[in-house]
Amino acid sequence: MRPYQVVLGSGGVLGDTWMSSLIAGLLDAGGPDLRLADRFVGTSAGSIVATRLAAGEDLRSYLERRFEVSGGEASDDRSFSGGAGGAEPGIGCGPFSAPAARLLRVTGPAGRLVRRAVLKAVPDGGEELSRLGLTIDRLMPAWDPRLSLVGVNVDGGARVLISGEDDLGLSVSEAVRASCAIPGVFRPVPSDRGPIVDGGVWSPVNLDAVTPPSGSNVICLYPSGYRSGSRSRRKQAVARFSRTRVALEAATLRGRGARVVAVTPDPAAAEAIGPDRMDHERDRPVASAGYSQGLSLAAGLNDWLGS
């Protein structure tokens, strides 16, 4: 197969579950092992999954710690089922990011000014993702050179790509917490260049942050790229804008000569996720649907990478 890069977007607790279970399904069905990618770029909830992949974690084993997994040929037998999930609340989605999305995701210098003004006006959140930080510290105590995580600098309103080679001075766990730090909910994470917050403030995926060589392949998992069925006009408008933004980012990469495939929840997974990507009670059906989608996607993704 040709080399490829993996970009993982925001999507809340259920987006994390969908991405992790889809990746496990891909591997179980003989699809590409995304842990072997040349580069990982993660935003918000995607930063957690990207770190798991870069660390080489067995996502099936990870999911077995949250759900019972059974084998077999029937699709029902190969789905995740069992106990409740243990994901930490508030990752990658929240009351601030949705209402302000259309303002904050504007690009260019004017967009940076808008973000800076809005972020400065939002009080610092009172919570910290301390449990998440401890988990990441155990998983990856030192940076993998393939890993980059996306955040937004509060002082300048600009997107930052956090890695082991930048001048921000963040550990991996600090970078993950920064990429997940929803303004007004979680405290910004201090860095050597100022406080950093959720990368989803800039874009739900940040595909255009990737700079792949011409002819390379980019696999994007985009948990929020589905029609949720919400009756809220505000949520519908934000979802439409989000899909348009990601389509433009994909076009930007294709213009640079890259091949891009964006994977969003299929109808079964979208129905399982529903309109609230923070609904922990839907963790189990989302895992089952994501795993099944990964099983069905494996052969096609192999063909795409090999073509």
XYZ file of N, CA, C and O in Angstrom, residues 42 143 147-179 189-197 199:
180
model
N -4.525 15.415 14.890
C -5.770 15.265 15.641
C -6.284 16.570 16.186
O -5.501 17.429 16.628
N 7.009 12.543 23.000
C 6.424 12.800 21.690
C 6.874 11.778 20.655
O 8.049 11.413 20.589
N 3.327 12.677 15.303
C 2.094 13.200 15.902
C 2.076 14.723 15.944
O 3.023 15.358 16.409
N 0.968 15.319 15.477
C 0.717 16.757 15.600
C -0.724 16.953 16.048
O -1.633 16.300 15.520
N -0.929 17.848 17.002
C -2.260 18.114 17.539
C -2.599 19.583 17.337
O -1.724 20.442 17.367
N -3.881 19.866 17.143
C -4.298 21.216 16.762
C -4.943 21.939 17.945
O -5.796 21.389 18.641
N -4.514 23.168 18.152
C -5.127 24.038 19.151
C -5.253 25.444 18.596
O -4.893 25.713 17.444
N -5.773 26.351 19.411
C -5.895 27.765 19.027
C -5.299 28.617 20.138
O -5.615 28.422 21.323
N -4.431 29.555 19.756
C -3.796 30.451 20.705
C -4.775 31.554 21.091
O -5.258 32.303 20.233
N -5.072 31.647 22.382
C -6.046 32.627 22.858
C -5.551 34.047 22.614
O -6.320 34.932 22.200
N -4.279 34.306 22.835
C -3.755 35.672 22.712
C -3.792 36.183 21.274
O -4.070 37.356 21.035
N -3.517 35.312 20.310
C -3.480 35.768 18.924
C -4.648 35.322 18.079
O -4.847 35.823 16.973
N -5.437 34.357 18.565
C -6.569 33.841 17.800
C -6.159 32.967 16.635
O -6.976 32.678 15.760
N -4.891 32.550 16.580
C -4.390 31.783 15.450
C -4.348 30.288 15.769
O -4.191 29.884 16.921
N -4.456 29.481 14.715
C -4.302 28.040 14.869
C -2.838 27.713 15.130
O -1.943 28.304 14.534
N -2.611 26.738 16.020
C -1.258 26.260 16.274
C -1.235 24.753 16.100
O -2.184 24.056 16.465
N -0.151 24.265 15.520
C 0.054 22.837 15.351
C 1.081 22.412 16.400
O 2.244 22.833 16.338
N 0.641 21.615 17.352
C 1.472 21.268 18.506
C 2.165 19.939 18.243
O 1.523 18.954 17.871
N 3.470 19.921 18.451
C 4.240 18.703 18.249
C 5.463 18.743 19.152
O 5.655 19.693 19.923
N 6.305 17.731 19.022
C 7.528 17.724 19.813
C 8.598 18.630 19.261
O 9.666 18.773 19.870
N 8.332 19.285 18.111
C 9.344 20.118 17.460
C 8.991 21.601 17.471
O 9.733 22.418 16.898
N 7.871 21.977 18.106
C 7.499 23.387 18.110
C 8.152 24.097 19.294
O 8.951 23.519 20.028
N 7.779 25.381 19.478
C 8.342 26.155 20.586
C 7.297 26.448 21.662
O 7.420 27.411 22.414
N 6.273 25.595 21.735
C 5.219 25.795 22.731
C 5.587 25.211 24.089
O 5.036 25.607 25.117
N 6.467 24.218 24.099
C 6.921 23.640 25.354
C 5.905 22.763 26.059
O 5.915 22.669 27.289
N 5.013 22.114 25.303
C 3.973 21.279 25.903
C 4.336 19.801 25.814
O 4.873 19.343 24.805
N 4.027 19.061 26.860
C 4.119 17.610 26.805
C 2.964 17.070 25.973
O 2.039 17.813 25.617
N 2.989 15.778 25.682
C 1.903 15.189 24.899
C 0.582 15.332 25.644
O -0.436 15.729 25.061
N 0.571 15.026 26.922
C -0.684 15.104 27.681
C -1.194 16.534 27.763
O -2.401 16.783 27.676
N -0.294 17.501 27.908
C -0.718 18.907 27.920
C -1.281 19.310 26.567
O -2.272 20.057 26.497
N -0.674 18.827 25.499
C -1.154 19.152 24.157
C -2.535 18.569 23.909
O -3.401 19.228 23.313
N -2.780 17.343 24.346
C -4.102 16.736 24.186
C -5.137 17.518 24.989
O -6.236 17.826 24.501
N -4.799 17.866 26.215
C -5.739 18.646 27.028
C -6.008 20.002 26.396
O -7.141 20.502 26.428
N -4.979 20.618 25.811
C -5.171 21.905 25.141
C -6.097 21.762 23.946
O -7.017 22.571 23.745
N -5.889 20.731 23.132
C -6.716 20.531 21.939
C -8.162 20.240 22.296
O -9.056 20.437 21.471
N -4.861 25.753 28.422
C -3.597 25.159 28.854
C -2.475 26.152 28.554
O -2.293 26.551 27.400
N -1.718 26.582 29.581
C -0.646 27.554 29.328
C 0.497 26.934 28.536
O 0.827 25.758 28.701
N 1.081 27.725 27.648
C 2.249 27.299 26.878
C 3.260 28.435 26.858
O 2.996 29.533 27.358
N 4.412 28.182 26.255
C 5.436 29.220 26.176
C 5.040 30.360 25.245
O 5.707 31.404 25.231
N 3.970 30.174 24.467
C 3.492 31.228 23.568
C 2.085 31.684 23.912
O 1.403 32.278 23.095
N 1.654 31.406 25.134
C 0.339 31.841 25.569
C -0.623 30.683 25.730
O -0.325 29.543 25.349
N -1.814 30.954 26.291
C -2.784 29.885 26.549
C -3.364 29.298 25.264
O -3.609 30.013 24.291
N -3.595 27.976 25.284
C -4.095 27.249 24.124
C -5.429 26.606 24.470
O -5.602 26.054 25.562
N -6.375 26.670 23.503
C -7.690 26.044 23.698
C -8.008 25.110 22.528
O -7.211 24.935 21.610
N -8.830 22.921 19.469
C -8.580 23.121 18.047
C -9.831 23.189 17.205
O -9.820 23.696 16.079
